[in-house]
PDB file of C-alpha atoms in Angstrom:
ATOM      1  CA  MET A   1      -0.242  -0.073  -0.191  1.00 73.00           C
ATOM      2  CA  GLU A   2       0.974   3.628  -0.421  1.00 83.00           C
ATOM      3  CA  TYR A   3       2.187   6.060   2.486  1.00 85.00           C
ATOM      4  CA  LYS A   4       0.263   9.156   2.326  1.00 88.00           C
ATOM      5  CA  ASP A   5       1.617  12.344   3.936  1.00 90.00           C
ATOM      6  CA  TYR A   6      -1.207  14.152   5.431  1.00 93.00           C
ATOM      7  CA  TYR A   7       0.829  16.996   6.311  1.00 93.00           C
ATOM      8  CA  GLN A   8       1.666  17.867   2.465  1.00 92.00           C
ATOM      9  CA  ILE A   9      -2.208  16.668   1.582  1.00 93.00           C
ATOM     10  CA  LEU A  10      -3.473  19.638   3.719  1.00 94.00           C
ATOM     11  CA  GLY A  11      -0.022  22.346   3.141  1.00 94.00           C
ATOM     12  CA  VAL A  12       1.041  22.144   6.446  1.00 93.00           C
ATOM     13  CA  ALA A  13       4.363  21.875   8.470  1.00 92.00           C
ATOM     14  CA  ARG A  14       4.883  18.808  10.947  1.00 89.00           C
ATOM     15  CA  ASP A  15       4.426  20.919  13.625  1.00 89.00           C
ATOM     16  CA  ALA A  16       1.194  22.725  12.634  1.00 91.00           C
ATOM     17  CA  ASP A  17      -1.190  23.681  15.678  1.00 92.00           C
ATOM     18  CA  ALA A  18      -4.770  22.792  15.690  1.00 91.00           C
ATOM     19  CA  ASP A  19      -5.977  26.205  14.099  1.00 91.00           C
ATOM     20  CA  ALA A  20      -3.282  25.697  11.261  1.00 93.00           C
ATOM     21  CA  ILE A  21      -4.688  22.633  10.130  1.00 93.00           C
ATOM     22  CA  LYS A  22      -8.515  23.479  11.057  1.00 92.00           C
ATOM     23  CA  SER A  23      -7.575  26.085   8.959  1.00 92.00           C
ATOM     24  CA  ALA A  24      -6.122  24.421   6.066  1.00 93.00           C
ATOM     25  CA  TYR A  25      -8.880  21.844   6.176  1.00 91.00           C
ATOM     26  CA  ARG A  26     -11.465  24.136   5.422  1.00 89.00           C
ATOM     27  CA  LYS A  27      -9.307  26.297   2.742  1.00 91.00           C
ATOM     28  CA  MET A  28      -9.251  22.519   1.108  1.00 90.00           C
ATOM     29  CA  ALA A  29     -12.534  21.321   1.461  1.00 86.00           C
ATOM     30  CA  ARG A  30     -14.078  24.270  -0.346  1.00 84.00           C
ATOM     31  CA  LYS A  31     -11.467  24.029  -2.872  1.00 88.00           C
ATOM     32  CA  TYR A  32     -12.464  20.446  -3.632  1.00 86.00           C
ATOM     33  CA  HIS A  33     -15.675  20.174  -2.440  1.00 81.00           C
ATOM     34  CA  PRO A  34     -17.690  17.769  -5.175  1.00 75.00           C
ATOM     35  CA  ASP A  35     -20.636  20.093  -5.389  1.00 71.00           C
ATOM     36  CA  VAL A  36     -18.995  23.534  -6.429  1.00 75.00           C
ATOM     37  CA  SER A  37     -15.215  22.350  -7.096  1.00 78.00           C
ATOM     38  CA  LYS A  38     -14.470  23.052 -10.804  1.00 79.00           C
ATOM     39  CA  GLU A  39     -10.680  20.936 -10.041  1.00 81.00           C
ATOM     40  CA  ALA A  40     -10.202  17.968 -11.889  1.00 81.00           C
ATOM     41  CA  ASN A  41     -10.821  15.096  -9.878  1.00 84.00           C
ATOM     42  CA  ALA A  42     -12.116  16.954  -7.364  1.00 85.00           C
ATOM     43  CA  GLU A  43     -14.125  13.854  -5.513  1.00 84.00           C
ATOM     44  CA  GLU A  44     -10.911  12.271  -5.024  1.00 87.00           C
ATOM     45  CA  HIS A  45      -8.973  15.004  -3.889  1.00 88.00           C
ATOM     46  CA  PHE A  46     -11.365  16.138  -1.302  1.00 87.00           C
ATOM     47  CA  LYS A  47     -11.636  12.326   0.333  1.00 88.00           C
ATOM     48  CA  GLU A  48      -7.600  12.723   0.645  1.00 90.00           C
ATOM     49  CA  VAL A  49      -8.725  16.295   2.758  1.00 91.00           C
ATOM     50  CA  GLN A  50     -11.154  14.609   4.615  1.00 88.00           C
ATOM     51  CA  GLU A  51      -8.825  11.323   5.454  1.00 89.00           C
ATOM     52  CA  ALA A  52      -5.590  13.438   5.770  1.00 91.00           C
ATOM     53  CA  TYR A  53      -7.863  15.870   8.627  1.00 91.00           C
ATOM     54  CA  GLU A  54      -9.569  12.918  10.236  1.00 87.00           C
ATOM     55  CA  VAL A  55      -6.132  11.813  11.444  1.00 89.00           C
ATOM     56  CA  LEU A  56      -4.467  15.444  12.023  1.00 92.00           C
ATOM     57  CA  LYS A  57      -7.297  16.964  14.411  1.00 90.00           C
ATOM     58  CA  ASP A  58      -7.187  14.292  16.440  1.00 86.00           C
ATOM     59  CA  PRO A  59      -4.403  14.558  19.044  1.00 87.00           C
ATOM     60  CA  GLU A  60      -4.205  10.146  19.766  1.00 82.00           C
ATOM     61  CA  LYS A  61      -4.313   9.663  16.075  1.00 83.00           C
ATOM     62  CA  ARG A  62      -1.793  11.975  15.203  1.00 86.00           C
ATOM     63  CA  ARG A  63       0.733  10.919  17.775  1.00 83.00           C
ATOM     64  CA  ALA A  64       0.617   7.318  16.237  1.00 79.00           C
ATOM     65  CA  TYR A  65       0.636   8.191  12.836  1.00 84.00           C
ATOM     66  CA  ASP A  66       4.042  10.872  13.606  1.00 83.00           C
ATOM     67  CA  GLN A  67       5.438   7.774  14.968  1.00 76.00           C
ATOM     68  CA  LEU A  68       5.830   6.037  11.306  1.00 75.00           C
ATOM     69  CA  GLY A  69       7.962   9.328  10.803  1.00 68.00           C
ATOM     70  CA  SER A  70       8.974  11.865   8.830  1.00 68.00           C
ATOM     71  CA  ASN A  71      11.326   9.809   6.300  1.00 68.00           C
ATOM     72  CA  TRP A  72       8.729   8.345   4.018  1.00 72.00           C
ATOM     73  CA  ARG A  73       7.116  10.083   1.039  1.00 76.00           C
ATOM     74  CA  ALA A  74       3.899  10.271  -0.542  1.00 81.00           C
ATOM     75  CA  GLY A  75       3.142   7.387  -2.737  1.00 75.00           C
ATOM     76  CA  GLN A  76       5.842   5.466  -1.912  1.00 77.00           C
ATOM     77  CA  ASP A  77       5.267   2.000  -1.158  1.00 78.00           C
ATOM     78  CA  PHE A  78       4.888   1.162   2.847  1.00 73.00           C
ATOM     79  CA  ARG A  79       6.482  -0.801   4.719  1.00 67.00           C
ATOM     80  CA  PRO A  80       5.141  -1.386   8.918  1.00 62.00           C
ATOM     81  CA  PRO A  81       8.157  -0.221  11.032  1.00 60.00           C
ATOM     82  CA  PRO A  82       9.202  -2.511  13.586  1.00 56.00           C
ATOM     83  CA  GLY A  83       6.981  -2.903  16.714  1.00 54.00           C
ATOM     84  CA  TRP A  84       4.279  -2.508  14.205  1.00 54.00           C
ATOM     85  CA  GLU A  85       2.642  -6.036  15.802  1.00 49.00           C
ATOM     86  CA  ASN A  86       1.651  -3.742  18.652  1.00 42.00           C
ATOM     87  CA  PHE A  87      -0.349  -1.216  17.239  1.00 45.00           C
ATOM     88  CA  ALA A  88      -3.825  -0.629  17.453  1.00 44.00           C
ATOM     89  CA  GLY A  89      -6.447   1.172  15.909  1.00 42.00           C
ATOM     90  CA  GLY A  90      -7.788   5.010  17.172  1.00 39.00           C
ATOM     91  CA  PHE A  91     -11.148   5.507  16.859  1.00 39.00           C
ATOM     92  CA  ALA A  92     -14.648   4.784  18.383  1.00 36.00           C
ATOM     93  CA  GLY A  93     -16.436   2.747  16.327  1.00 36.00           C
ATOM     94  CA  ALA A  94     -20.304   3.086  15.319  1.00 30.00           C
ATOM     95  CA  ALA A  95     -21.465   2.096  18.789  1.00 30.00           C
ATOM     96  CA  GLY A  96     -19.405   4.565  20.026  1.00 34.00           C
ATOM     97  CA  GLY A  97     -20.330   7.302  17.677  1.00 33.00           C
ATOM     98  CA  GLY A  98     -17.018   7.217  15.816  1.00 36.00           C
ATOM     99  CA  PRO A  99     -16.779   8.600  12.171  1.00 38.00           C
ATOM    100  CA  ASP A 100     -17.487   6.512   9.192  1.00 40.00           C
ATOM    101  CA  ILE A 101     -14.624   5.279   7.324  1.00 40.00           C
ATOM    102  CA  GLY A 102     -16.214   4.035   4.171  1.00 47.00           C
ATOM    103  CA  GLY A 103     -14.011   5.445   1.317  1.00 60.00           C
ATOM    104  CA  PHE A 104     -11.044   6.261   2.890  1.00 74.00           C
ATOM    105  CA  SER A 105      -7.524   4.641   1.769  1.00 79.00           C
ATOM    106  CA  ASP A 106      -6.405   1.130   2.693  1.00 76.00           C
ATOM    107  CA  PHE A 107      -3.311   2.965   4.030  1.00 79.00           C
ATOM    108  CA  PHE A 108      -5.799   4.690   6.649  1.00 78.00           C
ATOM    109  CA  GLU A 109      -7.992   1.039   7.104  1.00 72.00           C
ATOM    110  CA  GLU A 110      -4.373  -0.539   7.936  1.00 70.00           C
ATOM    111  CA  LEU A 111      -3.556   2.255  10.497  1.00 72.00           C
ATOM    112  CA  PHE A 112      -6.844   3.654  12.395  1.00 66.00           C
ATOM    113  CA  ALA A 113      -9.251   0.229  11.674  1.00 56.00           C
ATOM    114  CA  GLN A 114     -10.775  -1.041  15.328  1.00 43.00           C
ATOM    115  CA  ARG A 115      -8.744  -4.129  16.625  1.00 40.00           C
ATOM    116  CA  GLY A 116      -6.145  -4.811  19.198  1.00 39.00           C
ATOM    117  CA  ARG A 117      -7.004  -3.701  22.594  1.00 38.00           C
ATOM    118  CA  ARG A 118      -9.987  -1.670  23.755  1.00 40.00           C
ATOM    119  CA  SER A 119      -9.066   2.187  25.738  1.00 41.00           C
ATOM    120  CA  PRO A 120     -11.099   2.554  29.194  1.00 40.00           C
ATOM    121  CA  HIS A 121     -13.543   4.806  27.006  1.00 39.00           C
ATOM    122  CA  GLY A 122     -14.485   2.302  24.396  1.00 40.00           C
ATOM    123  CA  GLY A 123     -12.417   3.366  21.646  1.00 41.00           C
ATOM    124  CA  ALA A 124      -9.678   1.379  20.328  1.00 41.00           C
ATOM    125  CA  ALA A 125      -6.435   2.195  21.740  1.00 46.00           C
ATOM    126  CA  PHE A 126      -3.647   3.465  20.011  1.00 47.00           C
ATOM    127  CA  ARG A 127      -0.119   1.112  21.305  1.00 58.00           C
ATOM    128  CA  MET A 128       2.853   1.862  19.123  1.00 62.00           C
ATOM    129  CA  ARG A 129       6.544   0.969  19.527  1.00 72.00           C
ATOM    130  CA  GLY A 130       8.508   4.161  19.542  1.00 75.00           C
ATOM    131  CA  GLU A 131      11.053   4.478  16.530  1.00 77.00           C
ATOM    132  CA  ASP A 132      14.914   4.300  17.274  1.00 83.00           C
ATOM    133  CA  SER A 133      17.058   7.239  17.496  1.00 85.00           C
ATOM    134  CA  GLU A 134      21.080   7.629  17.032  1.00 88.00           C
ATOM    135  CA  ALA A 135      22.922   9.521  18.689  1.00 90.00           C
ATOM    136  CA  GLU A 136      27.542   9.824  18.559  1.00 92.00           C
ATOM    137  CA  ILE A 137      29.844   9.978  20.918  1.00 93.00           C
ATOM    138  CA  GLN A 138      33.556  10.537  21.507  1.00 94.00           C
ATOM    139  CA  VAL A 139      35.234   6.970  23.040  1.00 95.00           C
ATOM    140  CA  PRO A 140      39.216   8.212  24.681  1.00 96.00           C
ATOM    141  CA  LEU A 141      41.569   5.113  23.105  1.00 97.00           C
ATOM    142  CA  GLU A 142      42.368   4.524  26.526  1.00 97.00           C
ATOM    143  CA  ASP A 143      38.934   3.142  27.011  1.00 96.00           C
ATOM    144  CA  VAL A 144      39.124   1.527  23.295  1.00 96.00           C
ATOM    145  CA  PHE A 145      41.978  -0.217  24.604  1.00 96.00           C
ATOM    146  CA  ARG A 146      40.969  -1.610  28.090  1.00 94.00           C
ATOM    147  CA  GLY A 147      37.389  -1.159  27.989  1.00 94.00           C
ATOM    148  CA  ALA A 148      35.273   1.103  30.656  1.00 95.00           C
ATOM    149  CA  LYS A 149      31.991   2.161  32.198  1.00 95.00           C
ATOM    150  CA  ARG A 150      30.961   5.985  31.863  1.00 92.00           C
ATOM    151  CA  GLU A 151      28.454   7.961  32.566  1.00 92.00           C
ATOM    152  CA  ILE A 152      27.302   9.927  29.837  1.00 89.00           C
ATOM    153  CA  SER A 153      24.850  13.345  29.774  1.00 89.00           C
ATOM    154  CA  LEU A 154      22.590  13.250  26.532  1.00 86.00           C
ATOM    155  CA  GLU A 155      19.264  14.639  25.798  1.00 83.00           C
ATOM    156  CA  VAL A 156      16.880  11.793  25.076  1.00 81.00           C
ATOM    157  CA  PRO A 157      13.309  12.398  23.762  1.00 79.00           C
ATOM    158  CA  VAL A 158      10.584  12.001  26.680  1.00 81.00           C
ATOM    159  CA  ARG A 159       6.549  12.440  26.479  1.00 74.00           C
ATOM    160  CA  GLY A 160       5.724  14.938  29.261  1.00 74.00           C
ATOM    161  CA  ALA A 161       1.987  15.142  30.871  1.00 73.00           C
ATOM    162  CA  ASP A 162       0.691  17.209  27.388  1.00 68.00           C
ATOM    163  CA  GLY A 163       1.399  14.378  25.681  1.00 65.00           C
ATOM    164  CA  ARG A 164       4.187  16.090  23.765  1.00 72.00           C
ATOM    165  CA  VAL A 165       7.630  15.156  22.952  1.00 72.00           C
ATOM    166  CA  HIS A 166      10.167  16.550  24.755  1.00 78.00           C
ATOM    167  CA  ARG A 167      14.118  16.419  24.939  1.00 82.00           C
ATOM    168  CA  GLU A 168      15.296  16.124  28.629  1.00 85.00           C
ATOM    169  CA  ARG A 169      18.836  15.823  29.534  1.00 89.00           C
ATOM    170  CA  ARG A 170      19.888  12.935  31.378  1.00 86.00           C
ATOM    171  CA  GLN A 171      22.711  10.194  33.063  1.00 90.00           C
ATOM    172  CA  LEU A 172      22.883   7.448  30.877  1.00 89.00           C
ATOM    173  CA  SER A 173      25.649   4.784  31.873  1.00 91.00           C
ATOM    174  CA  ILE A 174      27.299   2.902  29.127  1.00 93.00           C
ATOM    175  CA  LYS A 175      29.745  -0.077  29.290  1.00 94.00           C
ATOM    176  CA  ILE A 176      32.668   0.176  26.594  1.00 94.00           C
ATOM    177  CA  PRO A 177      33.964  -2.736  25.422  1.00 94.00           C
ATOM    178  CA  ALA A 178      37.204  -3.325  24.547  1.00 94.00           C
ATOM    179  CA  GLY A 179      38.556  -3.023  21.182  1.00 95.00           C
ATOM    180  CA  ILE A 180      35.058  -1.349  19.771  1.00 95.00           C
ATOM    181  CA  THR A 181      35.227  -0.517  16.442  1.00 95.00           C
ATOM    182  CA  GLU A 182      34.874   3.392  15.381  1.00 95.00           C
ATOM    183  CA  GLY A 183      31.859   3.368  13.499  1.00 94.00           C
ATOM    184  CA  GLN A 184      30.176   0.452  15.481  1.00 94.00           C
ATOM    185  CA  ARG A 185      27.136   1.635  17.151  1.00 93.00           C
ATOM    186  CA  LEU A 186      26.319   0.449  20.918  1.00 94.00           C
ATOM    187  CA  ARG A 187      22.325  -0.616  21.523  1.00 92.00           C
ATOM    188  CA  ILE A 188      20.471   1.794  25.058  1.00 92.00           C
ATOM    189  CA  ALA A 189      17.648  -0.067  25.618  1.00 91.00           C
ATOM    190  CA  GLY A 190      14.409   1.874  25.257  1.00 88.00           C
ATOM    191  CA  GLN A 191      16.179   5.403  25.387  1.00 88.00           C
ATOM    192  CA  GLY A 192      14.779   6.169  21.985  1.00 85.00           C
ATOM    193  CA  GLN A 193      11.647   7.695  20.962  1.00 80.00           C
ATOM    194  CA  PRO A 194       8.620   7.113  23.121  1.00 80.00           C
ATOM    195  CA  GLY A 195       5.782   5.045  21.886  1.00 75.00           C
ATOM    196  CA  ALA A 196       2.373   5.978  20.805  1.00 65.00           C
ATOM    197  CA  GLY A 197      -0.769   4.773  23.594  1.00 62.00           C
ATOM    198  CA  GLY A 198       2.059   3.286  26.412  1.00 68.00           C
ATOM    199  CA  GLY A 199       3.844   1.371  23.693  1.00 73.00           C
ATOM    200  CA  PRO A 200       7.618   0.774  24.189  1.00 83.00           C
ATOM    201  CA  ASN A 201      10.016   3.460  23.834  1.00 85.00           C
ATOM    202  CA  GLY A 202      12.493   2.910  21.065  1.00 85.00           C
ATOM    203  CA  ASP A 203      16.068   2.065  21.419  1.00 89.00           C
ATOM    204  CA  LEU A 204      18.976   4.751  21.453  1.00 91.00           C
ATOM    205  CA  TYR A 205      22.239   4.047  19.453  1.00 92.00           C
ATOM    206  CA  LEU A 206      25.401   5.237  20.159  1.00 94.00           C
ATOM    207  CA  ARG A 207      27.847   5.114  17.619  1.00 94.00           C
ATOM    208  CA  ILE A 208      31.307   5.169  18.733  1.00 95.00           C
ATOM    209  CA  ARG A 209      34.003   7.883  17.313  1.00 96.00           C
ATOM    210  CA  TYR A 210      37.773   7.863  18.431  1.00 97.00           C
ATOM    211  CA  ALA A 211      38.024  11.220  20.398  1.00 96.00           C
ATOM    212  CA  PRO A 212      41.514  12.920  19.645  1.00 96.00           C
ATOM    213  CA  HIS A 213      44.817  11.660  21.287  1.00 97.00           C
ATOM    214  CA  PRO A 214      47.895  13.454  21.627  1.00 96.00           C
ATOM    215  CA  ASP A 215      50.255  10.841  21.098  1.00 97.00           C
ATOM    216  CA  PHE A 216      48.510   8.603  18.765  1.00 97.00           C
ATOM    217  CA  HIS A 217      46.136   8.234  15.960  1.00 96.00           C
ATOM    218  CA  ALA A 218      43.940   5.200  14.733  1.00 97.00           C
ATOM    219  CA  GLU A 219      43.384   3.662  11.318  1.00 96.00           C
ATOM    220  CA  GLY A 220      41.620   0.424  11.921  1.00 93.00           C
ATOM    221  CA  LYS A 221      43.206  -1.539  14.898  1.00 95.00           C
ATOM    222  CA  ASN A 222      46.447   0.263  14.657  1.00 97.00           C
ATOM    223  CA  LEU A 223      47.955   3.535  15.960  1.00 98.00           C
ATOM    224  CA  PHE A 224      50.190   5.417  14.575  1.00 98.00           C
ATOM    225  CA  HIS A 225      52.983   7.656  16.930  1.00 98.00           C
ATOM    226  CA  GLU A 226      54.973  10.274  14.813  1.00 97.00           C
ATOM    227  CA  LEU A 227      58.474  10.176  17.024  1.00 98.00           C
ATOM    228  CA  PRO A 228      60.841  13.310  17.024  1.00 97.00           C
ATOM    229  CA  ILE A 229      64.698  12.063  16.748  1.00 97.00           C
ATOM    230  CA  SER A 230      67.877  14.256  16.321  1.00 96.00           C
ATOM    231  CA  PRO A 231      69.730  14.230  13.213  1.00 96.00           C
ATOM    232  CA  TRP A 232      72.614  12.186  14.636  1.00 96.00           C
ATOM    233  CA  GLU A 233      70.220   9.819  16.734  1.00 97.00           C
ATOM    234  CA  ALA A 234      68.652   9.530  12.756  1.00 96.00           C
ATOM    235  CA  VAL A 235      72.659   9.053  11.803  1.00 96.00           C
ATOM    236  CA  LEU A 236      74.075   6.918  14.387  1.00 96.00           C
ATOM    237  CA  GLY A 237      71.044   5.071  15.700  1.00 97.00           C
ATOM    238  CA  ALA A 238      69.973   4.862  19.388  1.00 97.00           C
ATOM    239  CA  SER A 239      67.697   3.550  22.125  1.00 97.00           C
ATOM    240  CA  VAL A 240      64.564   5.819  22.724  1.00 97.00           C
ATOM    241  CA  ALA A 241      61.755   5.629  24.357  1.00 97.00           C
ATOM    242  CA  VAL A 242      57.827   5.504  22.524  1.00 97.00           C
ATOM    243  CA  PRO A 243      54.899   5.834  24.112  1.00 97.00           C
ATOM    244  CA  THR A 244      51.953   3.063  24.121  1.00 97.00           C
ATOM    245  CA  LEU A 245      48.791   3.053  25.464  1.00 96.00           C
ATOM    246  CA  ASP A 246      50.202   0.674  28.143  1.00 93.00           C
ATOM    247  CA  GLY A 247      53.454   2.406  29.331  1.00 94.00           C
ATOM    248  CA  GLN A 248      56.626   3.315  27.520  1.00 95.00           C
ATOM    249  CA  LEU A 249      58.480   0.869  25.628  1.00 96.00           C
ATOM    250  CA  ARG A 250      62.381   1.640  24.497  1.00 96.00           C
ATOM    251  CA  VAL A 251      62.949   1.001  20.656  1.00 96.00           C
ATOM    252  CA  LYS A 252      66.088   0.754  18.790  1.00 97.00           C
ATOM    253  CA  ILE A 253      66.737   3.191  16.012  1.00 97.00           C
ATOM    254  CA  PRO A 254      68.675   1.712  13.516  1.00 97.00           C
ATOM    255  CA  ALA A 255      71.576   3.791  12.416  1.00 97.00           C
ATOM    256  CA  GLY A 256      71.453   5.825   9.422  1.00 95.00           C
ATOM    257  CA  SER A 257      67.117   6.333   9.622  1.00 96.00           C
ATOM    258  CA  SER A 258      64.997   9.103   7.900  1.00 95.00           C
ATOM    259  CA  SER A 259      61.532  11.067   8.443  1.00 96.00           C
ATOM    260  CA  GLY A 260      58.613   9.190   7.107  1.00 96.00           C
ATOM    261  CA  GLN A 261      60.638   5.467   7.785  1.00 97.00           C
ATOM    262  CA  LYS A 262      58.020   3.128  10.414  1.00 97.00           C
ATOM    263  CA  LEU A 263      59.072   1.210  13.785  1.00 97.00           C
ATOM    264  CA  ARG A 264      56.867  -1.607  14.097  1.00 97.00           C
ATOM    265  CA  LEU A 265      55.460  -2.814  17.623  1.00 97.00           C
ATOM    266  CA  GLY A 266      53.807  -5.851  16.849  1.00 96.00           C
ATOM    267  CA  GLY A 267      50.377  -6.266  18.695  1.00 95.00           C
ATOM    268  CA  LYS A 268      50.482  -2.548  20.927  1.00 96.00           C
ATOM    269  CA  GLY A 269      48.062  -1.326  18.934  1.00 96.00           C
ATOM    270  CA  LEU A 270      44.091  -1.672  19.594  1.00 96.00           C
ATOM    271  CA  PRO A 271      42.396  -4.911  21.010  1.00 95.00           C
ATOM    272  CA  GLY A 272      40.444  -6.848  18.378  1.00 90.00           C
ATOM    273  CA  PRO A 273      36.805  -6.702  19.345  1.00 83.00           C
ATOM    274  CA  LYS A 274      35.588  -9.838  21.063  1.00 80.00           C
ATOM    275  CA  GLY A 275      38.583 -10.598  22.193  1.00 77.00           C
ATOM    276  CA  GLY A 276      40.227 -10.875  18.569  1.00 84.00           C
ATOM    277  CA  ALA A 277      43.957 -10.274  18.191  1.00 92.00           C
ATOM    278  CA  ALA A 278      45.614  -6.902  18.875  1.00 95.00           C
ATOM    279  CA  GLY A 279      46.752  -3.781  16.072  1.00 96.00           C
ATOM    280  CA  ASP A 280      49.995  -3.324  15.633  1.00 97.00           C
ATOM    281  CA  LEU A 281      51.667   0.472  16.729  1.00 98.00           C
ATOM    282  CA  TYR A 282      54.125   2.348  14.494  1.00 98.00           C
ATOM    283  CA  ALA A 283      56.469   4.577  15.388  1.00 98.00           C
ATOM    284  CA  VAL A 284      56.592   7.181  12.443  1.00 98.00           C
ATOM    285  CA  LEU A 285      60.178   8.470  12.744  1.00 98.00           C
ATOM    286  CA  GLN A 286      60.619  12.736  12.589  1.00 97.00           C
ATOM    287  CA  VAL A 287      63.723  14.206  12.143  1.00 97.00           C
ATOM    288  CA  VAL A 288      63.884  17.461  13.668  1.00 96.00           C
ATOM    289  CA  THR A 289      66.798  19.796  13.487  1.00 95.00           C
ATOM    290  CA  PRO A 290      67.656  22.670  15.982  1.00 93.00           C
ATOM    291  CA  LYS A 291      66.077  25.729  15.259  1.00 92.00           C
ATOM    292  CA  GLN A 292      68.815  27.969  17.533  1.00 94.00           C
ATOM    293  CA  ILE A 293      72.719  26.620  17.729  1.00 95.00           C
ATOM    294  CA  SER A 294      75.427  28.412  20.291  1.00 96.00           C
ATOM    295  CA  GLU A 295      78.776  29.341  17.580  1.00 96.00           C
ATOM    296  CA  THR A 296      80.153  26.224  19.012  1.00 97.00           C
ATOM    297  CA  GLU A 297      77.471  24.147  17.406  1.00 95.00           C
ATOM    298  CA  ARG A 298      77.525  25.754  14.317  1.00 95.00           C
ATOM    299  CA  ALA A 299      81.124  25.485  13.796  1.00 97.00           C
ATOM    300  CA  LEU A 300      80.672  21.409  14.504  1.00 95.00           C
ATOM    301  CA  TRP A 301      78.109  21.505  11.622  1.00 94.00           C
ATOM    302  CA  GLU A 302      80.550  23.168   9.099  1.00 95.00           C
ATOM    303  CA  LYS A 303      82.859  21.490   9.905  1.00 95.00           C
ATOM    304  CA  LEU A 304      80.585  18.201   9.365  1.00 94.00           C
ATOM    305  CA  ALA A 305      79.821  19.849   5.996  1.00 92.00           C
ATOM    306  CA  ALA A 306      83.091  19.914   4.707  1.00 94.00           C
ATOM    307  CA  GLU A 307      84.246  17.182   5.846  1.00 93.00           C
ATOM    308  CA  SER A 308      81.107  14.888   4.498  1.00 91.00           C
ATOM    309  CA  HIS A 309      80.533  13.634   0.738  1.00 89.00           C
ATOM    310  CA  PHE A 310      76.903  12.934   1.815  1.00 88.00           C
ATOM    311  CA  GLN A 311      75.123  14.094  -1.461  1.00 88.00           C
ATOM    312  CA  PRO A 312      71.196  13.798  -0.601  1.00 87.00           C
ATOM    313  CA  ARG A 313      69.872  15.185  -4.028  1.00 86.00           C
ATOM    314  CA  GLY A 314      72.730  12.729  -5.708  1.00 73.00           C
ATOM    315  CA  GLY A 315      75.041  14.206  -8.339  1.00 60.00           C
TER     316      GLY A 315
END
């Protein structure tokens, strides 16, 4: 069946208030009333307008309809969302004084036909699971390396006593498993969009981003560290300390090293998910020259320049 965009049919925004919806309905009903309209397909348009108003004028029907989300397009093939089986229609039938729904679309019938449990007032009750939500959080590499439990502060959707959904800041406790990958999602049950008519809330999914780190950047499970060395360490070789997420290690700089050369520390990267093999840490050498030198140092550099036969540019 085709999805019906009731807001588009009435020509109102999704956040339009009741007065704006009523005004739009009256305008559209006059335009397409079959007794007076000269518009093509006036009767068909008039039924669409009636159907849209039937839903949007009623707060409960409107809330239930809004739970479908705003990503559907008019005429798109409609597929029921998760939790659809828990949704029940939204108005009293003939015995309860409700309107005749004859002539309304299959889409309307599917959403609002009388089925499911009854409300205390005799009408069919709305019950639908809320939509899932997604947010992004930054995780320190130390937490990715060891795993952690963290308290985070997020704004989550909450339905107030007036039936409207508003944002409320809450503290949530989350568990970050060691080896969680960037882009992976953590599921927080029941913290998504509120359900309709007592239906369960959707879930909140937290998409993981690695927080910037002063010493490392990550590529998959591998870590990279820019290691500054002096010209003489590059030429002569040296033993220097390299930071890791598990403390410092000493590594040997081979004699004759150059900037950009990588030294691999096997297994010192991020752990694999679910206890998988760890990545590696690469120390990327950066030969650093002194910005200021003494007269004595200058003399030594000049002597080296005169004595050396090294030609970095060939020839």
